[in-house]
């Protein structure tokens, strides 16, 4: 990392990105292709997705305002960022010249390149927002949980080897030198790790050849994951798989059943034990507020009881994800029909605190963090 200062300006040239600072007023980060990644104007944080959508955030977690800029607003934002880079004291430096080659319109045009490389990416764990996403499968093999609408628009299918190889090359072309910012690989979509070892290993090899030195992550559900022999999980770890992300949602079996989520708390505990025995890291996802008032007490007590049984340690994650009820979902229809009321904001915040504090006490060394689906960006 090289750092240079001229007056109020600061320039950082890192092996992964270029960062411009202007006093306490603003900070701008660009990838090695010269595309803006994120910036702060003194009040608002801006983040640009690979498809050139611009998400903004203001305020703290207690009163955070989030917005996605309209296309015209995004063009204006790109113009301001690029003009700042062109007016810096280092504008003749090669990295700044690379930035200056972009225009607001060519940045917006990255959306076309993104859509040529990817089908829609619905969701990722927060620690993987900065990963190289490779879509081995599309959709979710179960896709009947009443609360989940991420994959309702697509049937589940796996990519054939030739198709996956072409996808990897398209992603590599899209990222270019900007791949330096992305330190891991996420094998998408919602249940990609259900594929057999024979299908996954060539995919892992292709991913490692295109993006070497990166650890691999992916989603799998409890029931499907338990069906894979322990020897297969060990073999996949040797091929680069590092962390398996599992949506356990709750430790309360009746709530799982009510939401049509397959598996049981006992099966979840056994599966996590198998993953840890195979040498893998685990990322667990627990929902906050799911089941509303009917299930609130049991959801907290039995989820904490489940977590206390798990052999998790340093390097593992527990994500607490505030439940977002969508009016058109099957969940909302069932809740209305059965008189299950959503928790108020204050009760949901209280439930979050109980789960957070209880998980940290039960699992020392495990990172327990917020997973706010409204802040997803890729």
Short mmCIF file of C-alpha atoms in Angstrom, two decimals:
data_model
loop_
_atom_site.label_atom_id
_atom_site.label_comp_id
_atom_site.label_asym_id
_atom_site.label_seq_id
_atom_site.Cartn_x
_atom_site.Cartn_y
_atom_site.Cartn_z
CA UNK A 1 0.00 0.00 0.00
CA UNK A 2 1.39 3.38 -1.00
CA UNK A 3 -0.05 6.53 0.59
CA UNK A 4 0.54 10.08 -0.62
CA UNK A 5 -0.88 13.38 0.62
CA UNK A 6 -1.18 16.70 -1.12
CA UNK A 7 -2.97 19.40 0.82
CA UNK A 8 -6.41 18.10 1.82
CA UNK A 9 -6.13 15.19 -0.60
CA UNK A 10 -5.01 11.63 0.17
CA UNK A 11 -4.27 8.90 -2.37
CA UNK A 12 -3.95 5.23 -1.42
CA UNK A 13 -2.71 2.81 -4.04
CA UNK A 14 -3.36 -0.71 -2.82
CA UNK A 15 -2.94 -4.06 -4.53
CA UNK A 16 -6.74 -4.35 -4.77
CA UNK A 17 -8.13 -0.82 -5.11
CA UNK A 18 -7.48 2.90 -5.46
CA UNK A 19 -8.84 5.21 -2.76
CA UNK A 20 -9.08 8.99 -2.93
CA UNK A 21 -9.81 11.06 0.18
CA UNK A 22 -10.53 14.77 0.44
CA UNK A 23 -10.06 15.93 4.01
CA UNK A 24 -12.97 14.85 6.20
CA UNK A 25 -15.42 15.57 3.41
CA UNK A 26 -15.34 12.53 1.15
CA UNK A 27 -13.76 9.15 0.38
CA UNK A 28 -13.92 7.36 -2.99
CA UNK A 29 -12.85 3.77 -3.70
CA UNK A 30 -12.31 2.38 -7.22
CA UNK A 31 -11.46 -1.14 -8.38
CA UNK A 32 -8.40 -1.75 -10.56
CA UNK A 33 -10.55 -1.40 -13.68
CA UNK A 34 -11.28 2.17 -12.55
CA UNK A 35 -14.94 1.58 -11.66
CA UNK A 36 -16.27 3.23 -8.48
CA UNK A 37 -17.09 0.65 -5.82
CA UNK A 38 -18.17 2.80 -2.88
CA UNK A 39 -17.94 6.41 -1.77
CA UNK A 40 -18.96 8.70 1.05
CA UNK A 41 -19.78 12.38 0.61
CA UNK A 42 -19.74 13.36 4.27
CA UNK A 43 -23.36 12.37 4.92
CA UNK A 44 -24.34 9.47 2.69
CA UNK A 45 -22.64 6.17 1.86
CA UNK A 46 -22.99 5.08 -1.77
CA UNK A 47 -22.35 1.56 -3.03
CA UNK A 48 -22.33 0.54 -6.67
CA UNK A 49 -23.30 -3.00 -7.64
CA UNK A 50 -21.65 -4.88 -10.50
CA UNK A 51 -24.79 -4.08 -12.50
CA UNK A 52 -24.28 -0.35 -11.70
CA UNK A 53 -27.24 -0.05 -9.38
CA UNK A 54 -26.40 2.54 -6.72
CA UNK A 55 -27.57 1.92 -3.15
CA UNK A 56 -27.40 4.70 -0.57
CA UNK A 57 -27.45 4.61 3.21
CA UNK A 58 -27.69 7.38 5.78
CA UNK A 59 -27.92 7.37 9.56
CA UNK A 60 -27.08 4.68 12.10
CA UNK A 61 -28.58 1.23 12.59
CA UNK A 62 -31.32 2.65 14.81
CA UNK A 63 -32.52 5.13 12.19
CA UNK A 64 -31.02 4.05 8.89
CA UNK A 65 -32.40 5.36 5.60
CA UNK A 66 -31.81 3.16 2.56
CA UNK A 67 -32.57 3.89 -1.05
CA UNK A 68 -31.72 2.71 -4.57
CA UNK A 69 -31.06 5.61 -6.90
CA UNK A 70 -33.17 6.01 -10.02
CA UNK A 71 -31.15 5.62 -13.27
CA UNK A 72 -30.91 9.37 -13.81
CA UNK A 73 -29.76 9.93 -10.24
CA UNK A 74 -27.15 7.20 -10.64
CA UNK A 75 -25.79 8.91 -13.76
CA UNK A 76 -25.49 12.18 -11.85
CA UNK A 77 -23.73 10.40 -8.97
CA UNK A 78 -21.29 8.74 -11.37
CA UNK A 79 -20.58 12.11 -12.96
CA UNK A 80 -19.70 13.69 -9.61
CA UNK A 81 -17.42 10.81 -8.62
CA UNK A 82 -15.58 10.77 -11.94
CA UNK A 83 -15.16 14.54 -11.95
CA UNK A 84 -13.64 14.37 -8.47
CA UNK A 85 -11.11 11.80 -9.67
CA UNK A 86 -10.27 13.93 -12.74
CA UNK A 87 -9.71 17.01 -10.60
CA UNK A 88 -7.40 15.35 -8.07
CA UNK A 89 -3.71 16.30 -7.91
CA UNK A 90 -2.79 12.85 -9.32
CA UNK A 91 -4.97 12.94 -12.43
CA UNK A 92 -1.94 12.18 -14.66
CA UNK A 93 -1.14 9.02 -12.72
CA UNK A 94 -1.92 5.82 -14.63
CA UNK A 95 -4.54 4.57 -12.15
CA UNK A 96 -6.36 7.90 -12.26
CA UNK A 97 -6.20 7.90 -16.03
CA UNK A 98 -7.85 4.47 -16.00
CA UNK A 99 -10.67 5.96 -13.90
CA UNK A 100 -10.96 8.95 -16.23
CA UNK A 101 -11.67 6.70 -19.22
CA UNK A 102 -15.07 5.90 -17.77
CA UNK A 103 -18.11 8.09 -18.38
CA UNK A 104 -21.42 7.97 -16.50
CA UNK A 105 -22.94 6.29 -19.54
CA UNK A 106 -20.29 3.57 -19.87
CA UNK A 107 -20.57 2.85 -16.15
CA UNK A 108 -24.34 2.51 -16.49
CA UNK A 109 -23.70 0.22 -19.45
CA UNK A 110 -22.03 -2.30 -17.14
CA UNK A 111 -25.57 -3.51 -16.43
CA UNK A 112 -25.67 -5.07 -19.89
CA UNK A 113 -22.36 -6.87 -19.31
CA UNK A 114 -23.57 -8.06 -15.90
CA UNK A 115 -26.78 -9.50 -17.34
CA UNK A 116 -24.77 -11.32 -20.02
CA UNK A 117 -22.74 -13.06 -17.30
CA UNK A 118 -25.39 -13.66 -14.62
CA UNK A 119 -28.98 -14.59 -14.07
CA UNK A 120 -30.45 -12.62 -11.12
CA UNK A 121 -28.56 -13.15 -7.86
CA UNK A 122 -31.24 -13.19 -5.19
CA UNK A 123 -29.30 -13.30 -1.93
CA UNK A 124 -25.90 -13.95 -0.36
CA UNK A 125 -24.63 -14.14 3.22
CA UNK A 126 -23.27 -10.71 4.24
CA UNK A 127 -19.66 -11.92 4.43
CA UNK A 128 -19.96 -12.90 0.75
CA UNK A 129 -21.19 -9.62 -0.72
CA UNK A 130 -17.62 -9.07 -1.88
CA UNK A 131 -17.07 -12.56 -3.27
CA UNK A 132 -16.80 -13.89 -6.82
CA UNK A 133 -20.27 -15.39 -7.31
CA UNK A 134 -20.41 -18.36 -9.66
CA UNK A 135 -23.85 -19.78 -10.41
CA UNK A 136 -23.59 -23.57 -10.39
CA UNK A 137 -27.34 -23.94 -9.96
CA UNK A 138 -30.42 -21.78 -10.30
CA UNK A 139 -33.20 -21.52 -7.76
CA UNK A 140 -33.79 -23.74 -4.75
CA UNK A 141 -34.42 -27.49 -4.86
CA UNK A 142 -37.13 -27.24 -2.14
CA UNK A 143 -38.63 -23.82 -2.83
CA UNK A 144 -41.74 -24.39 -0.70
CA UNK A 145 -40.90 -22.49 2.48
CA UNK A 146 -43.80 -20.12 2.99
CA UNK A 147 -41.60 -17.20 4.05
CA UNK A 148 -39.15 -17.25 1.11
CA UNK A 149 -39.81 -15.54 -2.20
CA UNK A 150 -36.25 -15.43 -3.51
CA UNK A 151 -36.57 -18.23 -6.06
CA UNK A 152 -40.29 -18.36 -6.89
CA UNK A 153 -39.63 -17.07 -10.40
CA UNK A 154 -37.31 -19.89 -11.50
CA UNK A 155 -37.31 -23.69 -11.48
CA UNK A 156 -34.34 -25.41 -9.93
CA UNK A 157 -31.67 -26.69 -12.29
CA UNK A 158 -27.93 -27.30 -12.32
CA UNK A 159 -25.54 -26.06 -14.97
CA UNK A 160 -23.87 -28.60 -17.22
CA UNK A 161 -20.04 -28.56 -17.11
CA UNK A 162 -19.64 -26.80 -20.46
CA UNK A 163 -22.23 -24.17 -19.50
CA UNK A 164 -20.58 -23.60 -16.14
CA UNK A 165 -17.14 -23.19 -17.75
CA UNK A 166 -18.55 -20.57 -20.14
CA UNK A 167 -20.17 -18.77 -17.20
CA UNK A 168 -16.87 -18.71 -15.29
CA UNK A 169 -15.16 -17.11 -18.29
CA UNK A 170 -17.95 -14.53 -18.64
CA UNK A 171 -17.60 -13.60 -14.96
CA UNK A 172 -13.83 -13.35 -15.29
CA UNK A 173 -14.27 -11.00 -18.24
CA UNK A 174 -16.79 -8.86 -16.36
CA UNK A 175 -14.62 -8.52 -13.25
CA UNK A 176 -11.31 -8.05 -15.04
CA UNK A 177 -8.66 -6.65 -12.71
CA UNK A 178 -11.48 -5.74 -10.35
CA UNK A 179 -11.45 -9.39 -9.22
CA UNK A 180 -8.52 -8.43 -6.96
CA UNK A 181 -11.07 -6.98 -4.51
CA UNK A 182 -12.92 -10.29 -4.22
CA UNK A 183 -11.25 -12.67 -1.78
CA UNK A 184 -13.58 -15.67 -1.90
CA UNK A 185 -15.86 -17.59 -4.25
CA UNK A 186 -19.53 -18.17 -3.55
CA UNK A 187 -21.09 -21.11 -5.35
CA UNK A 188 -24.68 -20.03 -5.96
CA UNK A 189 -27.74 -20.28 -6.00
CA UNK A 190 -29.81 -21.22 -3.02
CA UNK A 191 -28.85 -24.87 -2.56
CA UNK A 192 -25.84 -25.41 -4.84
CA UNK A 193 -23.98 -27.70 -2.44
CA UNK A 194 -26.66 -30.37 -2.82
CA UNK A 195 -24.94 -31.44 -6.05
CA UNK A 196 -22.99 -34.67 -5.90
CA UNK A 197 -19.26 -34.75 -5.38
CA UNK A 198 -18.86 -35.88 -8.99
CA UNK A 199 -20.63 -32.73 -10.22
CA UNK A 200 -19.16 -30.31 -7.72
CA UNK A 201 -15.49 -31.22 -8.00
CA UNK A 202 -15.10 -30.16 -11.68
CA UNK A 203 -16.89 -26.91 -10.83
CA UNK A 204 -14.56 -26.26 -7.92
CA UNK A 205 -11.58 -27.01 -10.15
CA UNK A 206 -12.82 -24.59 -12.83
CA UNK A 207 -13.44 -21.90 -10.22
CA UNK A 208 -9.96 -22.36 -8.72
CA UNK A 209 -8.30 -22.20 -12.15
CA UNK A 210 -10.04 -18.92 -13.02
CA UNK A 211 -9.82 -17.32 -9.56
CA UNK A 212 -6.90 -19.01 -7.76
CA UNK A 213 -6.20 -18.86 -4.06
CA UNK A 214 -9.77 -18.15 -2.99
CA UNK A 215 -11.81 -20.05 -0.44
CA UNK A 216 -15.20 -21.35 -1.55
CA UNK A 217 -18.54 -20.89 0.23
CA UNK A 218 -22.07 -22.05 -0.55
CA UNK A 219 -25.61 -22.67 0.72
CA UNK A 220 -27.18 -26.02 1.52
CA UNK A 221 -30.28 -27.03 3.47
CA UNK A 222 -30.18 -29.35 6.47
CA UNK A 223 -32.03 -32.28 4.90
CA UNK A 224 -30.06 -32.33 1.65
CA UNK A 225 -26.78 -31.71 3.42
CA UNK A 226 -27.30 -34.66 5.76
CA UNK A 227 -27.69 -36.97 2.78
CA UNK A 228 -24.14 -36.29 1.60
CA UNK A 229 -21.69 -38.73 3.23
CA UNK A 230 -19.11 -37.24 5.57
CA UNK A 231 -16.33 -38.42 3.25
CA UNK A 232 -17.76 -36.21 0.49
CA UNK A 233 -17.67 -33.13 2.69
CA UNK A 234 -14.03 -33.85 3.49
CA UNK A 235 -13.23 -34.31 -0.20
CA UNK A 236 -14.92 -31.02 -1.05
CA UNK A 237 -12.94 -29.27 1.68
CA UNK A 238 -9.75 -30.58 0.08
CA UNK A 239 -10.99 -29.06 -3.21
CA UNK A 240 -11.35 -25.59 -1.66
CA UNK A 241 -14.74 -25.56 0.07
CA UNK A 242 -14.29 -23.64 3.32
CA UNK A 243 -17.64 -22.56 4.74
CA UNK A 244 -21.13 -24.03 4.40
CA UNK A 245 -24.02 -21.65 5.07
CA UNK A 246 -27.19 -23.21 6.46
CA UNK A 247 -30.54 -21.54 7.10
CA UNK A 248 -31.68 -23.21 10.31
CA UNK A 249 -34.16 -20.31 10.92
CA UNK A 250 -35.29 -21.53 14.36
CA UNK A 251 -34.74 -24.25 16.94
CA UNK A 252 -38.49 -24.60 17.50
CA UNK A 253 -39.76 -27.61 15.53
CA UNK A 254 -43.44 -26.51 15.38
CA UNK A 255 -42.40 -23.19 13.85
CA UNK A 256 -40.32 -24.97 11.20
CA UNK A 257 -43.33 -27.10 10.35
CA UNK A 258 -45.66 -24.09 10.28
CA UNK A 259 -43.34 -22.38 7.77
CA UNK A 260 -42.97 -25.59 5.68
CA UNK A 261 -39.22 -25.57 6.30
CA UNK A 262 -37.78 -29.09 5.94
CA UNK A 263 -35.62 -30.64 8.64
CA UNK A 264 -35.71 -30.57 12.42
CA UNK A 265 -33.55 -29.05 15.16
CA UNK A 266 -32.10 -32.50 15.85
CA UNK A 267 -31.18 -32.96 12.21
CA UNK A 268 -29.63 -29.49 12.15
CA UNK A 269 -27.47 -30.32 15.16
CA UNK A 270 -26.33 -33.61 13.62
CA UNK A 271 -25.55 -31.96 10.28
CA UNK A 272 -23.52 -29.15 11.84
CA UNK A 273 -21.57 -31.77 13.75
CA UNK A 274 -20.79 -33.58 10.49
CA UNK A 275 -19.60 -30.37 8.81
CA UNK A 276 -17.32 -29.53 11.72
CA UNK A 277 -15.94 -33.09 11.79
CA UNK A 278 -15.10 -32.65 8.09
CA UNK A 279 -13.04 -29.56 8.95
CA UNK A 280 -15.47 -27.04 7.51
CA UNK A 281 -16.53 -23.67 8.86
CA UNK A 282 -20.26 -23.13 9.30
CA UNK A 283 -22.45 -20.07 8.84
CA UNK A 284 -25.87 -20.46 10.48
CA UNK A 285 -28.82 -18.19 9.73
CA UNK A 286 -31.54 -17.62 12.33
CA UNK A 287 -34.60 -15.46 11.67
CA UNK A 288 -35.69 -12.78 14.12
CA UNK A 289 -39.44 -12.30 14.44
CA UNK A 290 -40.48 -15.32 12.40
CA UNK A 291 -43.73 -16.81 13.64
CA UNK A 292 -44.85 -13.53 15.17
CA UNK A 293 -46.49 -13.44 18.57
CA UNK A 294 -47.67 -17.07 18.56
CA UNK A 295 -44.18 -18.56 18.45
CA UNK A 296 -42.06 -15.75 19.95
CA UNK A 297 -41.19 -17.23 23.35
CA UNK A 298 -40.53 -20.78 22.14
CA UNK A 299 -38.57 -19.50 19.14
CA UNK A 300 -36.09 -17.71 21.41
CA UNK A 301 -35.74 -20.39 24.08
CA UNK A 302 -35.47 -23.36 21.74
CA UNK A 303 -33.21 -21.61 19.25
CA UNK A 304 -30.78 -20.77 22.04
CA UNK A 305 -31.04 -24.34 23.27
CA UNK A 306 -30.13 -25.58 19.80
CA UNK A 307 -27.20 -23.19 19.46
CA UNK A 308 -25.83 -24.26 22.83
CA UNK A 309 -25.61 -27.86 21.54
CA UNK A 310 -23.58 -27.03 18.44
CA UNK A 311 -19.81 -27.59 18.21
CA UNK A 312 -19.15 -24.10 16.82
CA UNK A 313 -16.04 -22.08 17.52
CA UNK A 314 -13.70 -19.46 16.14
CA UNK A 315 -14.19 -19.03 12.40
CA UNK A 316 -17.90 -19.94 12.49
CA UNK A 317 -20.76 -17.46 12.14
CA UNK A 318 -24.28 -17.05 13.44
CA UNK A 319 -26.35 -14.56 11.49
CA UNK A 320 -29.52 -13.06 12.97
CA UNK A 321 -31.80 -11.96 10.15
CA UNK A 322 -34.83 -9.75 10.91
CA UNK A 323 -37.80 -11.40 9.24
CA UNK A 324 -39.41 -9.38 6.43
CA UNK A 325 -43.02 -10.37 5.83
CA UNK A 326 -44.22 -9.72 2.30
CA UNK A 327 -47.94 -9.12 1.89
CA UNK A 328 -48.20 -11.41 -1.15
CA UNK A 329 -46.37 -14.36 0.44
CA UNK A 330 -47.90 -17.67 1.48
CA UNK A 331 -46.60 -16.92 4.98
CA UNK A 332 -48.67 -13.72 5.15
CA UNK A 333 -51.79 -15.56 3.96
CA UNK A 334 -51.36 -18.27 6.61
CA UNK A 335 -50.62 -15.74 9.35
CA UNK A 336 -53.73 -13.69 8.52
CA UNK A 337 -55.93 -16.78 8.37
CA UNK A 338 -54.68 -18.06 11.73
CA UNK A 339 -54.46 -14.74 13.57
CA UNK A 340 -50.66 -14.78 13.92
CA UNK A 341 -49.59 -11.17 14.41
CA UNK A 342 -46.21 -9.80 13.41
CA UNK A 343 -44.03 -8.52 16.22
CA UNK A 344 -43.87 -4.77 16.68
CA UNK A 345 -40.54 -3.08 15.96
CA UNK A 346 -39.81 -2.82 19.66
CA UNK A 347 -40.63 -6.49 20.32
CA UNK A 348 -38.56 -7.60 17.34
CA UNK A 349 -35.63 -5.48 18.57
CA UNK A 350 -35.99 -7.10 21.99
CA UNK A 351 -36.03 -10.56 20.42
CA UNK A 352 -32.91 -9.71 18.42
CA UNK A 353 -31.12 -8.65 21.61
CA UNK A 354 -32.13 -11.86 23.41
CA UNK A 355 -30.91 -14.04 20.56
CA UNK A 356 -27.71 -12.05 20.11
CA UNK A 357 -26.75 -12.03 23.77
CA UNK A 358 -27.77 -15.65 24.28
CA UNK A 359 -25.86 -16.85 21.22
CA UNK A 360 -22.72 -15.00 22.28
CA UNK A 361 -22.92 -16.48 25.76
CA UNK A 362 -23.51 -20.01 24.44
CA UNK A 363 -20.87 -19.86 21.69
CA UNK A 364 -17.78 -17.99 22.87
CA UNK A 365 -15.47 -17.10 20.00
CA UNK A 366 -18.25 -17.35 17.40
CA UNK A 367 -19.11 -14.18 15.53
CA UNK A 368 -22.79 -13.29 15.98
CA UNK A 369 -23.89 -10.60 13.53
CA UNK A 370 -26.86 -8.86 11.95
CA UNK A 371 -28.04 -10.08 8.53
CA UNK A 372 -30.26 -7.32 7.15
CA UNK A 373 -31.69 -8.48 3.83
CA UNK A 374 -32.44 -4.88 2.88
CA UNK A 375 -28.73 -4.20 2.55
CA UNK A 376 -27.97 -6.97 0.07
CA UNK A 377 -25.86 -5.78 -2.84
CA UNK A 378 -23.83 -7.55 -5.48
#
